JSON list of C-alpha atoms in Angstrom, two decimals:
[
{"chain": "A", "resi": 1, "resn": "PRO", "atom": "CA", "xyz": [33.01, -7.84, 0.06]},
{"chain": "A", "resi": 2, "resn": "LEU", "atom": "CA", "xyz": [35.04, -9.33, -2.71]},
{"chain": "A", "resi": 3, "resn": "SER", "atom": "CA", "xyz": [35.84, -7.20, -5.71]},
{"chain": "A", "resi": 4, "resn": "VAL", "atom": "CA", "xyz": [35.06, -8.26, -9.28]},
{"chain": "A", "resi": 5, "resn": "SER", "atom": "CA", "xyz": [38.72, -9.25, -9.72]},
{"chain": "A", "resi": 6, "resn": "ASP", "atom": "CA", "xyz": [38.31, -11.63, -6.75]},
{"chain": "A", "resi": 7, "resn": "MET", "atom": "CA", "xyz": [35.63, -13.45, -8.71]},
{"chain": "A", "resi": 8, "resn": "MET", "atom": "CA", "xyz": [37.93, -14.62, -11.47]},
{"chain": "A", "resi": 9, "resn": "ASP", "atom": "CA", "xyz": [39.70, -17.95, -11.58]},
{"chain": "A", "resi": 10, "resn": "VAL", "atom": "CA", "xyz": [43.17, -17.80, -10.03]},
{"chain": "A", "resi": 11, "resn": "ASN", "atom": "CA", "xyz": [46.20, -19.70, -11.24]},
{"chain": "A", "resi": 12, "resn": "GLU", "atom": "CA", "xyz": [49.48, -19.08, -9.42]},
{"chain": "A", "resi": 13, "resn": "ASP", "atom": "CA", "xyz": [52.90, -20.72, -9.36]},
{"chain": "A", "resi": 14, "resn": "PHE", "atom": "CA", "xyz": [54.90, -21.33, -6.20]},
{"chain": "A", "resi": 15, "resn": "TYR", "atom": "CA", "xyz": [58.21, -23.00, -5.49]},
{"chain": "A", "resi": 16, "resn": "VAL", "atom": "CA", "xyz": [59.51, -25.66, -3.18]},
{"chain": "A", "resi": 17, "resn": "LYS", "atom": "CA", "xyz": [63.24, -25.37, -2.40]},
{"chain": "A", "resi": 18, "resn": "THR", "atom": "CA", "xyz": [65.57, -27.17, -0.10]},
{"chain": "A", "resi": 19, "resn": "ASN", "atom": "CA", "xyz": [67.11, -25.49, 2.94]},
{"chain": "A", "resi": 20, "resn": "ASP", "atom": "CA", "xyz": [70.26, -27.60, 2.69]},
{"chain": "A", "resi": 21, "resn": "PRO", "atom": "CA", "xyz": [73.11, -25.56, 1.09]},
{"chain": "A", "resi": 22, "resn": "GLU", "atom": "CA", "xyz": [74.76, -28.79, -0.18]},
{"chain": "A", "resi": 23, "resn": "TRP", "atom": "CA", "xyz": [71.67, -29.94, -1.98]},
{"chain": "A", "resi": 24, "resn": "GLU", "atom": "CA", "xyz": [70.26, -27.53, -4.52]},
{"chain": "A", "resi": 25, "resn": "TYR", "atom": "CA", "xyz": [66.75, -28.67, -5.18]},
{"chain": "A", "resi": 26, "resn": "SER", "atom": "CA", "xyz": [63.87, -26.58, -6.48]},
{"chain": "A", "resi": 27, "resn": "GLU", "atom": "CA", "xyz": [60.49, -27.57, -7.82]},
{"chain": "A", "resi": 28, "resn": "THR", "atom": "CA", "xyz": [57.86, -25.35, -9.40]},
{"chain": "A", "resi": 29, "resn": "MET", "atom": "CA", "xyz": [54.29, -26.15, -8.47]},
{"chain": "A", "resi": 30, "resn": "SER", "atom": "CA", "xyz": [51.06, -24.57, -9.59]},
{"chain": "A", "resi": 31, "resn": "ALA", "atom": "CA", "xyz": [47.86, -23.93, -7.64]},
{"chain": "A", "resi": 32, "resn": "GLU", "atom": "CA", "xyz": [44.46, -23.26, -9.14]},
{"chain": "A", "resi": 33, "resn": "GLN", "atom": "CA", "xyz": [41.25, -22.09, -7.53]},
{"chain": "A", "resi": 34, "resn": "GLY", "atom": "CA", "xyz": [37.89, -21.46, -9.11]},
{"chain": "A", "resi": 35, "resn": "ALA", "atom": "CA", "xyz": [36.23, -18.09, -8.74]},
{"chain": "A", "resi": 36, "resn": "ALA", "atom": "CA", "xyz": [33.88, -17.34, -5.86]},
{"chain": "A", "resi": 37, "resn": "ALA", "atom": "CA", "xyz": [30.29, -17.28, -7.08]},
{"chain": "A", "resi": 38, "resn": "PRO", "atom": "CA", "xyz": [28.81, -13.81, -6.53]},
{"chain": "A", "resi": 39, "resn": "TYR", "atom": "CA", "xyz": [25.74, -13.60, -4.30]},
{"chain": "A", "resi": 40, "resn": "ILE", "atom": "CA", "xyz": [23.30, -11.05, -2.93]},
{"chain": "A", "resi": 41, "resn": "TYR", "atom": "CA", "xyz": [20.86, -12.09, -0.17]},
{"chain": "A", "resi": 42, "resn": "PHE", "atom": "CA", "xyz": [18.07, -10.00, 1.38]},
{"chain": "A", "resi": 43, "resn": "SER", "atom": "CA", "xyz": [17.01, -10.25, 5.04]},
{"chain": "A", "resi": 44, "resn": "GLN", "atom": "CA", "xyz": [13.47, -10.94, 3.82]},
{"chain": "A", "resi": 45, "resn": "GLU", "atom": "CA", "xyz": [11.97, -12.07, 0.52]},
{"chain": "A", "resi": 46, "resn": "ALA", "atom": "CA", "xyz": [9.65, -9.09, -0.03]},
{"chain": "A", "resi": 47, "resn": "LEU", "atom": "CA", "xyz": [8.12, -6.15, 1.80]},
{"chain": "A", "resi": 48, "resn": "HIS", "atom": "CA", "xyz": [4.33, -5.84, 2.25]},
{"chain": "A", "resi": 49, "resn": "VAL", "atom": "CA", "xyz": [3.29, -2.71, 4.13]},
{"chain": "A", "resi": 50, "resn": "PRO", "atom": "CA", "xyz": [0.10, -0.86, 5.10]},
{"chain": "A", "resi": 51, "resn": "GLY", "atom": "CA", "xyz": [-1.05, 2.36, 3.43]},
{"chain": "A", "resi": 52, "resn": "THR", "atom": "CA", "xyz": [0.76, 4.66, 5.88]},
{"chain": "A", "resi": 53, "resn": "PHE", "atom": "CA", "xyz": [4.01, 6.45, 5.13]},
{"chain": "A", "resi": 54, "resn": "GLY", "atom": "CA", "xyz": [7.07, 4.78, 6.63]},
{"chain": "A", "resi": 55, "resn": "SER", "atom": "CA", "xyz": [10.69, 3.75, 6.39]},
{"chain": "A", "resi": 56, "resn": "TYR", "atom": "CA", "xyz": [11.85, 0.14, 6.31]},
{"chain": "A", "resi": 57, "resn": "ARG", "atom": "CA", "xyz": [15.39, -1.28, 6.50]},
{"chain": "A", "resi": 58, "resn": "ILE", "atom": "CA", "xyz": [16.33, -4.31, 4.40]},
{"chain": "A", "resi": 59, "resn": "ASN", "atom": "CA", "xyz": [19.63, -5.94, 5.35]},
{"chain": "A", "resi": 60, "resn": "VAL", "atom": "CA", "xyz": [21.83, -7.22, 2.52]},
{"chain": "A", "resi": 61, "resn": "GLU", "atom": "CA", "xyz": [24.50, -9.90, 2.60]},
{"chain": "A", "resi": 62, "resn": "SER", "atom": "CA", "xyz": [26.70, -9.87, -0.48]},
{"chain": "A", "resi": 63, "resn": "ASN", "atom": "CA", "xyz": [30.19, -10.70, -1.71]},
{"chain": "A", "resi": 64, "resn": "THR", "atom": "CA", "xyz": [29.99, -8.21, -4.56]},
{"chain": "A", "resi": 65, "resn": "LYS", "atom": "CA", "xyz": [29.55, -4.46, -4.82]},
{"chain": "A", "resi": 66, "resn": "TRP", "atom": "CA", "xyz": [26.17, -3.31, -6.07]},
{"chain": "A", "resi": 67, "resn": "ARG", "atom": "CA", "xyz": [24.21, -0.21, -6.97]},
{"chain": "A", "resi": 68, "resn": "VAL", "atom": "CA", "xyz": [20.49, 0.28, -6.51]},
{"chain": "A", "resi": 69, "resn": "SER", "atom": "CA", "xyz": [17.70, 1.31, -8.89]},
{"chain": "A", "resi": 70, "resn": "VAL", "atom": "CA", "xyz": [13.95, 1.66, -8.33]},
{"chain": "A", "resi": 71, "resn": "ASN", "atom": "CA", "xyz": [11.23, 0.84, -10.85]},
{"chain": "A", "resi": 72, "resn": "GLY", "atom": "CA", "xyz": [7.53, 1.36, -10.34]},
{"chain": "A", "resi": 73, "resn": "GLY", "atom": "CA", "xyz": [6.74, 4.90, -9.29]},
{"chain": "A", "resi": 74, "resn": "ASN", "atom": "CA", "xyz": [7.79, 7.96, -7.38]},
{"chain": "A", "resi": 75, "resn": "TRP", "atom": "CA", "xyz": [5.99, 6.95, -4.17]},
{"chain": "A", "resi": 76, "resn": "CYS", "atom": "CA", "xyz": [9.04, 5.11, -2.95]},
{"chain": "A", "resi": 77, "resn": "SER", "atom": "CA", "xyz": [12.70, 6.06, -2.60]},
{"chain": "A", "resi": 78, "resn": "VAL", "atom": "CA", "xyz": [15.66, 3.87, -1.68]},
{"chain": "A", "resi": 79, "resn": "VAL", "atom": "CA", "xyz": [18.90, 4.85, 0.03]},
{"chain": "A", "resi": 80, "resn": "ALA", "atom": "CA", "xyz": [21.78, 2.35, 0.23]},
{"chain": "A", "resi": 81, "resn": "ALA", "atom": "CA", "xyz": [24.18, 2.23, 3.17]},
{"chain": "A", "resi": 82, "resn": "GLU", "atom": "CA", "xyz": [27.71, 3.37, 2.34]},
{"chain": "A", "resi": 83, "resn": "ASP", "atom": "CA", "xyz": [29.06, -0.07, 3.32]},
{"chain": "A", "resi": 84, "resn": "LEU", "atom": "CA", "xyz": [26.29, -1.78, 1.26]},
{"chain": "A", "resi": 85, "resn": "SER", "atom": "CA", "xyz": [25.09, -3.78, 4.29]},
{"chain": "A", "resi": 86, "resn": "TYR", "atom": "CA", "xyz": [21.49, -2.57, 3.90]},
{"chain": "A", "resi": 87, "resn": "PHE", "atom": "CA", "xyz": [19.16, -0.24, 2.05]},
{"chain": "A", "resi": 88, "resn": "ASP", "atom": "CA", "xyz": [16.29, 1.83, 3.44]},
{"chain": "A", "resi": 89, "resn": "VAL", "atom": "CA", "xyz": [12.94, 1.94, 1.64]},
{"chain": "A", "resi": 90, "resn": "ASN", "atom": "CA", "xyz": [11.02, 5.20, 2.25]},
{"chain": "A", "resi": 91, "resn": "ILE", "atom": "CA", "xyz": [7.34, 5.13, 1.32]},
{"chain": "A", "resi": 92, "resn": "THR", "atom": "CA", "xyz": [4.70, 7.86, 1.08]},
{"chain": "A", "resi": 93, "resn": "GLU", "atom": "CA", "xyz": [1.10, 7.25, 2.19]},
{"chain": "A", "resi": 94, "resn": "ASN", "atom": "CA", "xyz": [-1.06, 5.50, -0.40]},
{"chain": "A", "resi": 95, "resn": "THR", "atom": "CA", "xyz": [-4.21, 7.55, -0.99]},
{"chain": "A", "resi": 96, "resn": "TYR", "atom": "CA", "xyz": [-4.99, 6.09, -4.44]},
{"chain": "A", "resi": 97, "resn": "GLY", "atom": "CA", "xyz": [-7.53, 3.51, -3.23]},
{"chain": "A", "resi": 98, "resn": "TYR", "atom": "CA", "xyz": [-5.67, 0.42, -4.49]},
{"chain": "A", "resi": 99, "resn": "SER", "atom": "CA", "xyz": [-2.48, -1.42, -3.61]},
{"chain": "A", "resi": 100, "resn": "ARG", "atom": "CA", "xyz": [0.69, -0.65, -5.54]},
{"chain": "A", "resi": 101, "resn": "THR", "atom": "CA", "xyz": [3.94, -2.48, -6.23]},
{"chain": "A", "resi": 102, "resn": "MET", "atom": "CA", "xyz": [7.44, -1.36, -7.11]},
{"chain": "A", "resi": 103, "resn": "TYR", "atom": "CA", "xyz": [10.77, -3.12, -7.49]},
{"chain": "A", "resi": 104, "resn": "VAL", "atom": "CA", "xyz": [14.18, -2.41, -5.97]},
{"chain": "A", "resi": 105, "resn": "THR", "atom": "CA", "xyz": [16.96, -3.85, -8.14]},
{"chain": "A", "resi": 106, "resn": "LEU", "atom": "CA", "xyz": [20.51, -4.37, -6.93]},
{"chain": "A", "resi": 107, "resn": "VAL", "atom": "CA", "xyz": [22.95, -4.56, -9.83]},
{"chain": "A", "resi": 108, "resn": "GLY", "atom": "CA", "xyz": [26.52, -5.82, -9.43]},
{"chain": "A", "resi": 109, "resn": "ALA", "atom": "CA", "xyz": [28.28, -8.95, -10.65]},
{"chain": "A", "resi": 110, "resn": "ILE", "atom": "CA", "xyz": [24.74, -10.36, -10.48]},
{"chain": "A", "resi": 111, "resn": "THR", "atom": "CA", "xyz": [21.31, -8.72, -10.38]},
{"chain": "A", "resi": 112, "resn": "ARG", "atom": "CA", "xyz": [18.70, -9.30, -7.65]},
{"chain": "A", "resi": 113, "resn": "THR", "atom": "CA", "xyz": [15.23, -7.77, -7.45]},
{"chain": "A", "resi": 114, "resn": "PHE", "atom": "CA", "xyz": [13.24, -7.05, -4.29]},
{"chain": "A", "resi": 115, "resn": "GLU", "atom": "CA", "xyz": [9.46, -6.46, -4.39]},
{"chain": "A", "resi": 116, "resn": "VAL", "atom": "CA", "xyz": [7.71, -3.77, -2.31]},
{"chain": "A", "resi": 117, "resn": "THR", "atom": "CA", "xyz": [3.90, -3.82, -2.12]},
{"chain": "A", "resi": 118, "resn": "GLN", "atom": "CA", "xyz": [1.87, -1.20, -0.27]},
{"chain": "A", "resi": 119, "resn": "GLN", "atom": "CA", "xyz": [-1.82, -1.58, 0.50]},
{"chain": "A", "resi": 120, "resn": "ALA", "atom": "CA", "xyz": [-4.20, 1.35, 0.02]},
{"chain": "A", "resi": 121, "resn": "ALA", "atom": "CA", "xyz": [-4.49, 3.58, 3.07]},
{"chain": "A", "resi": 122, "resn": "SER", "atom": "CA", "xyz": [-7.64, 3.01, 5.04]},
{"chain": "A", "resi": 123, "resn": "ILE", "atom": "CA", "xyz": [-9.79, 5.23, 7.20]},
{"chain": "A", "resi": 124, "resn": "THR", "atom": "CA", "xyz": [-12.26, 3.52, 9.51]},
{"chain": "A", "resi": 125, "resn": "ALA", "atom": "CA", "xyz": [-14.77, 4.75, 12.06]},
{"chain": "A", "resi": 126, "resn": "ASP", "atom": "CA", "xyz": [-16.48, 2.71, 14.75]},
{"chain": "A", "resi": 127, "resn": "ASN", "atom": "CA", "xyz": [-19.88, 4.08, 13.75]},
{"chain": "A", "resi": 128, "resn": "GLU", "atom": "CA", "xyz": [-20.66, 4.97, 10.16]},
{"chain": "A", "resi": 129, "resn": "ALA", "atom": "CA", "xyz": [-24.43, 5.46, 10.36]},
{"chain": "A", "resi": 130, "resn": "LEU", "atom": "CA", "xyz": [-25.54, 8.21, 12.74]},
{"chain": "A", "resi": 131, "resn": "HIS", "atom": "CA", "xyz": [-29.26, 8.49, 13.60]},
{"chain": "A", "resi": 132, "resn": "TYR", "atom": "CA", "xyz": [-30.25, 11.65, 15.49]},
{"chain": "A", "resi": 133, "resn": "PRO", "atom": "CA", "xyz": [-33.61, 12.38, 17.13]},
{"chain": "A", "resi": 134, "resn": "ARG", "atom": "CA", "xyz": [-35.49, 15.56, 16.14]},
{"chain": "A", "resi": 135, "resn": "SER", "atom": "CA", "xyz": [-34.05, 17.22, 19.24]},
{"chain": "A", "resi": 136, "resn": "GLY", "atom": "CA", "xyz": [-30.49, 16.78, 17.87]},
{"chain": "A", "resi": 137, "resn": "GLY", "atom": "CA", "xyz": [-27.57, 15.26, 19.74]},
{"chain": "A", "resi": 138, "resn": "SER", "atom": "CA", "xyz": [-23.96, 14.18, 19.54]},
{"chain": "A", "resi": 139, "resn": "TYR", "atom": "CA", "xyz": [-21.98, 11.05, 18.78]},
{"chain": "A", "resi": 140, "resn": "LEU", "atom": "CA", "xyz": [-18.39, 10.33, 19.78]},
{"chain": "A", "resi": 141, "resn": "ILE", "atom": "CA", "xyz": [-16.70, 8.58, 16.87]},
{"chain": "A", "resi": 142, "resn": "ASN", "atom": "CA", "xyz": [-13.36, 6.75, 17.08]},
{"chain": "A", "resi": 143, "resn": "LEU", "atom": "CA", "xyz": [-11.54, 7.29, 13.81]},
{"chain": "A", "resi": 144, "resn": "SER", "atom": "CA", "xyz": [-8.46, 5.34, 12.70]},
{"chain": "A", "resi": 145, "resn": "ALA", "atom": "CA", "xyz": [-6.61, 6.76, 9.69]},
{"chain": "A", "resi": 146, "resn": "GLU", "atom": "CA", "xyz": [-3.56, 5.51, 7.77]},
{"chain": "A", "resi": 147, "resn": "ALA", "atom": "CA", "xyz": [-3.36, 8.77, 5.81]},
{"chain": "A", "resi": 148, "resn": "SER", "atom": "CA", "xyz": [-4.18, 12.44, 6.19]},
{"chain": "A", "resi": 149, "resn": "TRP", "atom": "CA", "xyz": [-7.93, 13.09, 6.14]},
{"chain": "A", "resi": 150, "resn": "ASN", "atom": "CA", "xyz": [-10.59, 15.79, 6.24]},
{"chain": "A", "resi": 151, "resn": "THR", "atom": "CA", "xyz": [-14.35, 15.93, 6.69]},
{"chain": "A", "resi": 152, "resn": "PHE", "atom": "CA", "xyz": [-16.89, 17.67, 4.53]},
{"chain": "A", "resi": 153, "resn": "THR", "atom": "CA", "xyz": [-20.62, 18.21, 4.76]},
{"chain": "A", "resi": 154, "resn": "ALA", "atom": "CA", "xyz": [-22.96, 20.58, 2.95]},
{"chain": "A", "resi": 155, "resn": "ALA", "atom": "CA", "xyz": [-25.49, 20.24, 5.77]},
{"chain": "A", "resi": 156, "resn": "ASP", "atom": "CA", "xyz": [-25.53, 23.35, 7.97]},
{"chain": "A", "resi": 157, "resn": "TRP", "atom": "CA", "xyz": [-27.19, 21.40, 10.85]},
{"chain": "A", "resi": 158, "resn": "ILE", "atom": "CA", "xyz": [-24.15, 19.08, 11.34]},
{"chain": "A", "resi": 159, "resn": "ASP", "atom": "CA", "xyz": [-21.04, 20.14, 13.28]},
{"chain": "A", "resi": 160, "resn": "VAL", "atom": "CA", "xyz": [-17.80, 18.15, 13.36]},
{"chain": "A", "resi": 161, "resn": "SER", "atom": "CA", "xyz": [-15.36, 18.80, 16.25]},
{"chain": "A", "resi": 162, "resn": "GLN", "atom": "CA", "xyz": [-12.27, 18.16, 14.12]},
{"chain": "A", "resi": 163, "resn": "GLU", "atom": "CA", "xyz": [-12.27, 18.75, 10.39]},
{"chain": "A", "resi": 164, "resn": "GLU", "atom": "CA", "xyz": [-8.87, 17.31, 9.43]},
{"chain": "A", "resi": 165, "resn": "GLY", "atom": "CA", "xyz": [-5.91, 15.30, 10.67]},
{"chain": "A", "resi": 166, "resn": "GLN", "atom": "CA", "xyz": [-2.90, 13.18, 9.82]},
{"chain": "A", "resi": 167, "resn": "ALA", "atom": "CA", "xyz": [-2.52, 9.41, 10.06]},
{"chain": "A", "resi": 168, "resn": "GLY", "atom": "CA", "xyz": [-3.39, 8.23, 13.57]},
{"chain": "A", "resi": 169, "resn": "GLU", "atom": "CA", "xyz": [-6.18, 7.58, 16.06]},
{"chain": "A", "resi": 170, "resn": "TYR", "atom": "CA", "xyz": [-8.81, 10.26, 16.80]},
{"chain": "A", "resi": 171, "resn": "GLU", "atom": "CA", "xyz": [-11.95, 10.83, 18.85]},
{"chain": "A", "resi": 172, "resn": "ILE", "atom": "CA", "xyz": [-14.32, 13.11, 16.95]},
{"chain": "A", "resi": 173, "resn": "VAL", "atom": "CA", "xyz": [-17.66, 14.50, 18.11]},
{"chain": "A", "resi": 174, "resn": "ILE", "atom": "CA", "xyz": [-20.31, 14.83, 15.41]},
{"chain": "A", "resi": 175, "resn": "SER", "atom": "CA", "xyz": [-23.28, 16.91, 16.53]},
{"chain": "A", "resi": 176, "resn": "ALA", "atom": "CA", "xyz": [-26.66, 17.57, 14.96]},
{"chain": "A", "resi": 177, "resn": "ALA", "atom": "CA", "xyz": [-28.76, 20.69, 15.68]},
{"chain": "A", "resi": 178, "resn": "PRO", "atom": "CA", "xyz": [-32.45, 20.28, 16.62]},
{"chain": "A", "resi": 179, "resn": "ASN", "atom": "CA", "xyz": [-34.81, 20.00, 13.69]}
]
């Protein structure tokens, strides 16, 4: 990357001289060049992610040095590569029940902002209404979770084969005792 001093206008003198020892000729000339315009480009315009925890790499193309700051909450951290070619966005699971947004700002000769939006974590089951006969029974439930979870019931006639878990896919047996 160019340094800040590389982004200033340049005006230099140079000389044209003859190689002939019998003819002493010299002419001063000047050269001017406008400054390079600083830029910072991201490999994508924004980041939209599900409610799970995760790490995402955003590549950066820039001709200026930059530093990173994060605005919008402590659910996200950002680590820049030493060579400033990318930054990693590390996100915790979103158990708040609504989507959330934060901003990563790169500050250098110019400032660019990158938006990160995370959806609320979801937990879904393939059967949410269980109807047992008086004799009791069991259901196998496929559970898909984007965050850690646990089950709770005050009913002493219901038994759950697994009471808690992390993000992932699960098969859970929910049994009912005879009535």
